[in-house]
PDB file of C-alpha atoms in Angstrom:
ATOM      1  CA  UNK A   1       0.839   5.295  17.896  1.00 97.00           C
ATOM      2  CA  UNK A   2       2.725   4.510  14.681  1.00 98.00           C
ATOM      3  CA  UNK A   3       2.306   7.147  11.982  1.00 99.00           C
ATOM      4  CA  UNK A   4       3.066   6.570   8.290  1.00 99.00           C
ATOM      5  CA  UNK A   5       3.761   9.748   6.330  1.00 99.00           C
ATOM      6  CA  UNK A   6       3.529   9.742   2.537  1.00 98.00           C
ATOM      7  CA  UNK A   7       4.957  12.336   0.133  1.00 96.00           C
ATOM      8  CA  UNK A   8       3.405  11.325  -3.192  1.00 95.00           C
ATOM      9  CA  UNK A   9       5.304  11.521  -6.464  1.00 94.00           C
ATOM     10  CA  UNK A  10       5.234   9.577  -9.716  1.00 92.00           C
ATOM     11  CA  UNK A  11       8.996   8.967  -9.971  1.00 94.00           C
ATOM     12  CA  UNK A  12       9.593   8.744  -6.237  1.00 95.00           C
ATOM     13  CA  UNK A  13       7.070   8.514  -3.412  1.00 97.00           C
ATOM     14  CA  UNK A  14       8.638   9.262  -0.054  1.00 98.00           C
ATOM     15  CA  UNK A  15       7.606   7.401   3.080  1.00 99.00           C
ATOM     16  CA  UNK A  16       8.426   7.893   6.729  1.00 99.00           C
ATOM     17  CA  UNK A  17       7.359   6.071   9.870  1.00 99.00           C
ATOM     18  CA  UNK A  18       7.549   7.303  13.437  1.00 99.00           C
ATOM     19  CA  UNK A  19       6.343   5.910  16.750  1.00 99.00           C
ATOM     20  CA  UNK A  20       4.825   8.429  19.135  1.00 98.00           C
ATOM     21  CA  UNK A  21       3.809   8.590  22.751  1.00 95.00           C
ATOM     22  CA  UNK A  22       2.451  12.035  23.521  1.00 88.00           C
ATOM     23  CA  UNK A  23       4.984  14.543  22.225  1.00 87.00           C
ATOM     24  CA  UNK A  24       7.813  11.980  22.236  1.00 95.00           C
ATOM     25  CA  UNK A  25       8.729  10.691  18.775  1.00 97.00           C
ATOM     26  CA  UNK A  26      10.960   7.832  17.684  1.00 98.00           C
ATOM     27  CA  UNK A  27      12.181   7.237  14.143  1.00 99.00           C
ATOM     28  CA  UNK A  28      11.206   3.835  12.713  1.00 99.00           C
ATOM     29  CA  UNK A  29      12.008   3.894   8.980  1.00 99.00           C
ATOM     30  CA  UNK A  30      11.997   6.068   5.878  1.00 98.00           C
ATOM     31  CA  UNK A  31      12.819   5.849   2.223  1.00 98.00           C
ATOM     32  CA  UNK A  32      11.508   6.111  -1.290  1.00 98.00           C
ATOM     33  CA  UNK A  33       9.309   3.892  -3.428  1.00 98.00           C
ATOM     34  CA  UNK A  34      10.423   4.235  -7.045  1.00 97.00           C
ATOM     35  CA  UNK A  35       7.977   3.598  -9.865  1.00 94.00           C
ATOM     36  CA  UNK A  36      10.715   2.803 -12.371  1.00 93.00           C
ATOM     37  CA  UNK A  37      10.377   2.950 -16.119  1.00 94.00           C
ATOM     38  CA  UNK A  38       7.514   1.835 -18.311  1.00 94.00           C
ATOM     39  CA  UNK A  39       3.941   2.730 -19.069  1.00 95.00           C
ATOM     40  CA  UNK A  40       1.976   4.820 -16.609  1.00 94.00           C
ATOM     41  CA  UNK A  41      -0.397   2.045 -15.441  1.00 95.00           C
ATOM     42  CA  UNK A  42       2.530  -0.216 -14.488  1.00 96.00           C
ATOM     43  CA  UNK A  43       4.295   2.623 -12.670  1.00 96.00           C
ATOM     44  CA  UNK A  44       1.131   3.500 -10.736  1.00 97.00           C
ATOM     45  CA  UNK A  45       0.720  -0.193  -9.903  1.00 97.00           C
ATOM     46  CA  UNK A  46       4.262  -0.372  -8.495  1.00 97.00           C
ATOM     47  CA  UNK A  47       3.617   2.652  -6.251  1.00 98.00           C
ATOM     48  CA  UNK A  48       0.348   1.123  -5.040  1.00 98.00           C
ATOM     49  CA  UNK A  49       1.979  -2.236  -4.329  1.00 98.00           C
ATOM     50  CA  UNK A  50       4.923  -0.618  -2.552  1.00 98.00           C
ATOM     51  CA  UNK A  51       2.609   1.189  -0.137  1.00 98.00           C
ATOM     52  CA  UNK A  52       0.532  -1.937   0.486  1.00 98.00           C
ATOM     53  CA  UNK A  53       3.770  -3.759   1.384  1.00 98.00           C
ATOM     54  CA  UNK A  54       4.829  -0.925   3.733  1.00 98.00           C
ATOM     55  CA  UNK A  55       1.519  -1.122   5.594  1.00 98.00           C
ATOM     56  CA  UNK A  56       1.800  -4.901   5.815  1.00 98.00           C
ATOM     57  CA  UNK A  57       5.390  -4.792   7.116  1.00 98.00           C
ATOM     58  CA  UNK A  58       5.226  -1.867   9.564  1.00 99.00           C
ATOM     59  CA  UNK A  59       1.549  -1.952  10.639  1.00 98.00           C
ATOM     60  CA  UNK A  60       1.018   1.790  11.142  1.00 99.00           C
ATOM     61  CA  UNK A  61      -1.904   3.036  13.235  1.00 98.00           C
ATOM     62  CA  UNK A  62      -2.666   5.992  10.976  1.00 98.00           C
ATOM     63  CA  UNK A  63      -1.449   7.426   7.666  1.00 98.00           C
ATOM     64  CA  UNK A  64      -0.818  11.004   6.607  1.00 98.00           C
ATOM     65  CA  UNK A  65      -0.545  12.218   3.017  1.00 97.00           C
ATOM     66  CA  UNK A  66       0.487  15.594   1.659  1.00 93.00           C
ATOM     67  CA  UNK A  67      -2.188  17.357  -0.384  1.00 91.00           C
ATOM     68  CA  UNK A  68      -1.043  18.024  -3.952  1.00 79.00           C
ATOM     69  CA  UNK A  69      -0.659  21.621  -5.066  1.00 74.00           C
ATOM     70  CA  UNK A  70      -1.672  22.785  -8.532  1.00 71.00           C
ATOM     71  CA  UNK A  71       1.445  23.187 -10.637  1.00 73.00           C
ATOM     72  CA  UNK A  72       1.966  25.585 -13.553  1.00 79.00           C
ATOM     73  CA  UNK A  73       2.222  22.549 -15.840  1.00 85.00           C
ATOM     74  CA  UNK A  74      -1.191  20.819 -16.015  1.00 86.00           C
ATOM     75  CA  UNK A  75       0.355  17.537 -17.206  1.00 87.00           C
ATOM     76  CA  UNK A  76       2.706  17.414 -14.191  1.00 85.00           C
ATOM     77  CA  UNK A  77      -0.190  18.171 -11.844  1.00 86.00           C
ATOM     78  CA  UNK A  78      -2.267  15.390 -13.396  1.00 89.00           C
ATOM     79  CA  UNK A  79       0.595  12.877 -13.110  1.00 89.00           C
ATOM     80  CA  UNK A  80       1.195  13.835  -9.477  1.00 90.00           C
ATOM     81  CA  UNK A  81      -2.530  13.513  -8.788  1.00 92.00           C
ATOM     82  CA  UNK A  82      -2.518  10.002 -10.221  1.00 94.00           C
ATOM     83  CA  UNK A  83       0.421   9.005  -8.010  1.00 94.00           C
ATOM     84  CA  UNK A  84      -1.381  10.479  -4.999  1.00 95.00           C
ATOM     85  CA  UNK A  85      -4.530   8.566  -5.955  1.00 96.00           C
ATOM     86  CA  UNK A  86      -2.547   5.326  -6.068  1.00 97.00           C
ATOM     87  CA  UNK A  87      -1.129   6.087  -2.614  1.00 97.00           C
ATOM     88  CA  UNK A  88      -4.532   6.930  -1.125  1.00 97.00           C
ATOM     89  CA  UNK A  89      -6.099   3.856  -2.717  1.00 97.00           C
ATOM     90  CA  UNK A  90      -3.380   1.613  -1.308  1.00 98.00           C
ATOM     91  CA  UNK A  91      -3.764   3.103   2.174  1.00 98.00           C
ATOM     92  CA  UNK A  92      -7.558   2.915   2.257  1.00 97.00           C
ATOM     93  CA  UNK A  93      -7.761  -0.621   0.849  1.00 97.00           C
ATOM     94  CA  UNK A  94      -5.199  -1.617   3.496  1.00 97.00           C
ATOM     95  CA  UNK A  95      -7.638  -0.422   6.151  1.00 96.00           C
ATOM     96  CA  UNK A  96      -5.801   2.787   7.064  1.00 96.00           C
ATOM     97  CA  UNK A  97      -7.420   5.983   8.297  1.00 96.00           C
ATOM     98  CA  UNK A  98      -5.818   8.749   6.223  1.00 97.00           C
ATOM     99  CA  UNK A  99      -5.303  12.387   7.226  1.00 97.00           C
ATOM    100  CA  UNK A 100      -4.267  15.054   4.730  1.00 96.00           C
ATOM    101  CA  UNK A 101      -2.345  18.320   5.133  1.00 96.00           C
ATOM    102  CA  UNK A 102      -1.046  20.957   2.761  1.00 94.00           C
ATOM    103  CA  UNK A 103       2.680  21.591   2.403  1.00 93.00           C
ATOM    104  CA  UNK A 104       2.136  24.951   4.115  1.00 94.00           C
ATOM    105  CA  UNK A 105       0.494  23.286   7.142  1.00 95.00           C
ATOM    106  CA  UNK A 106       3.239  20.659   7.351  1.00 96.00           C
ATOM    107  CA  UNK A 107       6.065  23.205   7.166  1.00 96.00           C
ATOM    108  CA  UNK A 108       4.347  25.412   9.743  1.00 95.00           C
ATOM    109  CA  UNK A 109       3.981  22.477  12.160  1.00 94.00           C
ATOM    110  CA  UNK A 110       7.533  21.171  11.679  1.00 96.00           C
ATOM    111  CA  UNK A 111       9.684  24.243  11.029  1.00 95.00           C
ATOM    112  CA  UNK A 112       7.439  26.990  12.405  1.00 93.00           C
ATOM    113  CA  UNK A 113       7.320  28.755   9.038  1.00 92.00           C
ATOM    114  CA  UNK A 114       4.927  27.748   6.253  1.00 91.00           C
ATOM    115  CA  UNK A 115       7.267  28.869   3.472  1.00 92.00           C
ATOM    116  CA  UNK A 116      10.311  26.959   4.747  1.00 95.00           C
ATOM    117  CA  UNK A 117      12.784  25.578   2.209  1.00 96.00           C
ATOM    118  CA  UNK A 118      13.348  21.873   1.570  1.00 95.00           C
ATOM    119  CA  UNK A 119      16.698  22.170   3.343  1.00 97.00           C
ATOM    120  CA  UNK A 120      15.078  23.708   6.429  1.00 97.00           C
ATOM    121  CA  UNK A 121      12.528  20.874   6.549  1.00 97.00           C
ATOM    122  CA  UNK A 122      15.290  18.267   6.185  1.00 98.00           C
ATOM    123  CA  UNK A 123      17.345  19.826   8.978  1.00 97.00           C
ATOM    124  CA  UNK A 124      14.383  20.131  11.356  1.00 97.00           C
ATOM    125  CA  UNK A 125      13.313  16.522  10.709  1.00 98.00           C
ATOM    126  CA  UNK A 126      16.883  15.435  11.470  1.00 98.00           C
ATOM    127  CA  UNK A 127      16.847  17.372  14.752  1.00 97.00           C
ATOM    128  CA  UNK A 128      13.356  16.371  15.886  1.00 97.00           C
ATOM    129  CA  UNK A 129      14.019  12.663  15.299  1.00 98.00           C
ATOM    130  CA  UNK A 130      17.696  12.731  16.393  1.00 97.00           C
ATOM    131  CA  UNK A 131      18.825  11.263  13.077  1.00 98.00           C
ATOM    132  CA  UNK A 132      22.560  10.832  12.391  1.00 97.00           C
ATOM    133  CA  UNK A 133      22.229  12.481   8.976  1.00 97.00           C
ATOM    134  CA  UNK A 134      19.868  14.517   6.850  1.00 97.00           C
ATOM    135  CA  UNK A 135      17.247  12.341   5.105  1.00 97.00           C
ATOM    136  CA  UNK A 136      16.586  12.656   1.361  1.00 97.00           C
ATOM    137  CA  UNK A 137      14.060  15.339   0.413  1.00 96.00           C
ATOM    138  CA  UNK A 138      11.301  12.805  -0.342  1.00 97.00           C
ATOM    139  CA  UNK A 139      11.864  10.886   2.907  1.00 98.00           C
ATOM    140  CA  UNK A 140      12.150  14.139   4.906  1.00 98.00           C
ATOM    141  CA  UNK A 141       8.864  15.412   3.479  1.00 98.00           C
ATOM    142  CA  UNK A 142       7.141  12.135   4.381  1.00 98.00           C
ATOM    143  CA  UNK A 143       8.589  12.188   7.908  1.00 99.00           C
ATOM    144  CA  UNK A 144       7.476  15.828   8.184  1.00 98.00           C
ATOM    145  CA  UNK A 145       3.909  14.715   7.340  1.00 98.00           C
ATOM    146  CA  UNK A 146       4.038  12.247  10.226  1.00 98.00           C
ATOM    147  CA  UNK A 147       5.555  14.815  12.600  1.00 98.00           C
ATOM    148  CA  UNK A 148       2.870  17.345  11.611  1.00 97.00           C
ATOM    149  CA  UNK A 149       0.151  14.874  12.527  1.00 97.00           C
ATOM    150  CA  UNK A 150       1.766  14.210  15.894  1.00 97.00           C
ATOM    151  CA  UNK A 151       2.094  17.955  16.556  1.00 93.00           C
ATOM    152  CA  UNK A 152      -1.648  18.563  16.534  1.00 85.00           C
ATOM    153  CA  UNK A 153      -2.392  17.531  12.989  1.00 66.00           C
ATOM    154  CA  UNK A 154      -6.162  17.100  13.392  1.00 54.00           C
ATOM    155  CA  UNK A 155      -6.406  20.645  14.799  1.00 58.00           C
ATOM    156  CA  UNK A 156      -4.192  21.981  11.993  1.00 58.00           C
ATOM    157  CA  UNK A 157      -6.353  20.220   9.400  1.00 48.00           C
ATOM    158  CA  UNK A 158      -9.640  21.531  10.784  1.00 44.00           C
ATOM    159  CA  UNK A 159      -8.191  25.041  11.143  1.00 47.00           C
ATOM    160  CA  UNK A 160      -7.085  24.961   7.505  1.00 46.00           C
ATOM    161  CA  UNK A 161     -10.546  23.876   6.372  1.00 45.00           C
ATOM    162  CA  UNK A 162     -12.128  26.632   8.479  1.00 43.00           C
ATOM    163  CA  UNK A 163      -9.773  29.277   7.083  1.00 44.00           C
ATOM    164  CA  UNK A 164     -10.486  28.213   3.498  1.00 46.00           C
ATOM    165  CA  UNK A 165     -14.241  28.412   4.082  1.00 52.00           C
ATOM    166  CA  UNK A 166     -14.025  31.701   6.001  1.00 49.00           C
ATOM    167  CA  UNK A 167     -15.380  30.282   9.274  1.00 49.00           C
ATOM    168  CA  UNK A 168     -12.615  31.372  11.656  1.00 40.00           C
ATOM    169  CA  UNK A 169     -13.353  34.424  13.799  1.00 41.00           C
TER     170      UNK A 169
END
Protein backbone atom coordinates (compact mmCIF):
# COMPACT_ATOMS: atom_id res chain seq x y z
CA UNK A 1 0.00 0.00 0.00
CA UNK A 2 1.25 3.51 -0.76
CA UNK A 3 0.22 6.10 1.82
CA UNK A 4 0.27 9.87 1.21
CA UNK A 5 0.45 11.95 4.38
CA UNK A 6 -0.51 15.62 4.31
CA UNK A 7 0.32 18.28 6.92
CA UNK A 8 -1.81 21.23 5.81
CA UNK A 9 -0.59 24.81 6.02
CA UNK A 10 -1.22 27.97 4.03
CA UNK A 11 2.44 28.95 3.55
CA UNK A 12 3.76 25.40 3.40
CA UNK A 13 1.85 22.14 3.12
CA UNK A 14 4.01 19.15 3.98
CA UNK A 15 3.67 15.87 2.13
CA UNK A 16 5.17 12.45 2.70
CA UNK A 17 4.80 9.15 0.89
CA UNK A 18 5.64 5.70 2.18
CA UNK A 19 5.15 2.20 0.79
CA UNK A 20 4.03 -0.42 3.29
CA UNK A 21 3.73 -4.16 3.47
CA UNK A 22 2.42 -5.15 6.87
CA UNK A 23 4.56 -3.37 9.45
CA UNK A 24 7.43 -2.85 6.99
CA UNK A 25 7.70 0.72 5.68
CA UNK A 26 9.78 2.20 2.89
CA UNK A 27 10.32 5.90 2.28
CA UNK A 28 9.21 7.09 -1.17
CA UNK A 29 9.27 10.91 -1.14
CA UNK A 30 8.57 13.97 0.99
CA UNK A 31 8.68 17.71 0.75
CA UNK A 32 6.70 20.90 0.91
CA UNK A 33 4.21 22.55 -1.42
CA UNK A 34 4.59 26.32 -1.09
CA UNK A 35 1.66 28.61 -1.85
CA UNK A 36 3.89 31.59 -2.58
CA UNK A 37 2.83 35.20 -2.50
CA UNK A 38 -0.36 36.79 -3.75
CA UNK A 39 -4.05 36.84 -2.99
CA UNK A 40 -5.57 34.06 -0.94
CA UNK A 41 -7.57 32.43 -3.78
CA UNK A 42 -4.43 32.05 -5.92
CA UNK A 43 -2.45 30.63 -3.00
CA UNK A 44 -5.21 28.13 -2.20
CA UNK A 45 -5.32 27.20 -5.89
CA UNK A 46 -1.56 26.51 -5.93
CA UNK A 47 -1.87 24.21 -2.90
CA UNK A 48 -4.78 22.37 -4.52
CA UNK A 49 -2.92 21.96 -7.81
CA UNK A 50 0.25 20.81 -6.06
CA UNK A 51 -1.62 18.00 -4.30
CA UNK A 52 -3.42 16.96 -7.49
CA UNK A 53 0.00 16.70 -9.19
CA UNK A 54 1.39 14.62 -6.28
CA UNK A 55 -1.49 12.15 -6.57
CA UNK A 56 -1.03 11.96 -10.33
CA UNK A 57 2.74 11.38 -10.08
CA UNK A 58 2.95 8.97 -7.12
CA UNK A 59 -0.44 7.20 -7.32
CA UNK A 60 -1.01 6.63 -3.59
CA UNK A 61 -3.51 4.02 -2.42
CA UNK A 62 -4.81 6.11 0.47
CA UNK A 63 -4.31 9.60 1.90
CA UNK A 64 -4.03 10.79 5.48
CA UNK A 65 -4.51 14.38 6.65
CA UNK A 66 -3.89 15.93 10.04
CA UNK A 67 -6.97 17.43 11.68
CA UNK A 68 -6.57 21.16 12.33
CA UNK A 69 -6.54 22.35 15.93
CA UNK A 70 -8.25 25.56 17.00
CA UNK A 71 -5.62 28.24 17.48
CA UNK A 72 -5.77 31.22 19.86
CA UNK A 73 -5.85 33.49 16.80
CA UNK A 74 -9.16 32.98 14.95
CA UNK A 75 -7.75 34.43 11.70
CA UNK A 76 -4.86 31.93 11.71
CA UNK A 77 -7.27 29.07 12.40
CA UNK A 78 -9.50 30.16 9.52
CA UNK A 79 -6.55 30.42 7.11
CA UNK A 80 -5.29 26.98 8.15
CA UNK A 81 -8.80 25.58 7.70
CA UNK A 82 -8.93 26.96 4.17
CA UNK A 83 -5.58 25.36 3.31
CA UNK A 84 -6.82 22.06 4.77
CA UNK A 85 -10.02 22.37 2.73
CA UNK A 86 -7.98 22.85 -0.44
CA UNK A 87 -5.95 19.74 0.42
CA UNK A 88 -9.02 17.62 1.17
CA UNK A 89 -10.75 18.86 -1.98
CA UNK A 90 -7.73 17.99 -4.11
CA UNK A 91 -7.49 14.51 -2.58
CA UNK A 92 -11.18 13.69 -2.90
CA UNK A 93 -11.52 15.00 -6.46
CA UNK A 94 -8.46 12.90 -7.33
CA UNK A 95 -10.38 9.83 -6.18
CA UNK A 96 -8.52 9.31 -2.90
CA UNK A 97 -9.99 7.81 0.26
CA UNK A 98 -8.92 10.18 3.05
CA UNK A 99 -8.36 9.32 6.71
CA UNK A 100 -7.93 11.99 9.38
CA UNK A 101 -6.09 12.00 12.72
CA UNK A 102 -5.37 14.60 15.36
CA UNK A 103 -1.82 15.68 16.12
CA UNK A 104 -2.14 13.92 19.49
CA UNK A 105 -3.10 10.62 17.81
CA UNK A 106 -0.27 10.93 15.28
CA UNK A 107 2.37 11.68 17.92
CA UNK A 108 1.10 8.83 20.11
CA UNK A 109 1.32 6.37 17.20
CA UNK A 110 4.76 7.52 16.01
CA UNK A 111 6.63 8.60 19.15
CA UNK A 112 4.59 6.83 21.83
CA UNK A 113 3.75 10.13 23.54
CA UNK A 114 0.90 12.38 22.41
CA UNK A 115 2.62 15.58 23.57
CA UNK A 116 5.92 14.90 21.79
CA UNK A 117 7.90 17.87 20.46
CA UNK A 118 8.47 18.57 16.77
CA UNK A 119 12.09 17.49 17.21
CA UNK A 120 11.04 14.16 18.73
CA UNK A 121 8.67 13.52 15.81
CA UNK A 122 11.40 14.40 13.30
CA UNK A 123 13.90 12.07 14.97
CA UNK A 124 11.45 9.16 15.21
CA UNK A 125 10.41 9.56 11.55
CA UNK A 126 14.10 9.50 10.60
CA UNK A 127 14.63 6.29 12.59
CA UNK A 128 11.46 4.49 11.48
CA UNK A 129 12.14 5.17 7.79
CA UNK A 130 15.95 4.81 8.00
CA UNK A 131 16.47 8.27 6.53
CA UNK A 132 20.01 9.67 6.22
CA UNK A 133 18.96 12.97 7.80
CA UNK A 134 16.16 14.61 9.72
CA UNK A 135 13.33 15.79 7.43
CA UNK A 136 11.95 19.34 7.67
CA UNK A 137 9.19 19.80 10.25
CA UNK A 138 6.43 19.98 7.61
CA UNK A 139 7.68 16.89 5.76
CA UNK A 140 8.23 15.01 9.05
CA UNK A 141 4.69 15.78 10.18
CA UNK A 142 3.29 14.53 6.86
CA UNK A 143 5.40 11.36 7.01
CA UNK A 144 4.22 10.90 10.62
CA UNK A 145 0.61 11.02 9.37
CA UNK A 146 1.38 8.20 6.95
CA UNK A 147 3.24 6.18 9.60
CA UNK A 148 0.32 6.65 12.02
CA UNK A 149 -2.08 5.20 9.47
CA UNK A 150 0.19 2.21 8.91
CA UNK A 151 0.50 1.65 12.68
CA UNK A 152 -3.20 0.95 13.15
CA UNK A 153 -4.58 4.28 12.04
CA UNK A 154 -8.18 3.14 11.48
CA UNK A 155 -8.28 1.74 15.04
CA UNK A 156 -6.70 4.94 16.41
CA UNK A 157 -9.26 7.04 14.54
CA UNK A 158 -12.26 5.06 15.75
CA UNK A 159 -10.90 5.01 19.32
CA UNK A 160 -10.52 8.80 19.22
CA UNK A 161 -14.09 9.22 18.00
CA UNK A 162 -15.34 6.87 20.73
CA UNK A 163 -13.40 8.72 23.43
CA UNK A 164 -14.76 12.09 22.29
CA UNK A 165 -18.33 10.79 22.37
CA UNK A 166 -17.87 8.97 25.69
CA UNK A 167 -18.51 5.49 24.27
CA UNK A 168 -15.37 3.70 25.49
CA UNK A 169 -15.80 1.47 28.55
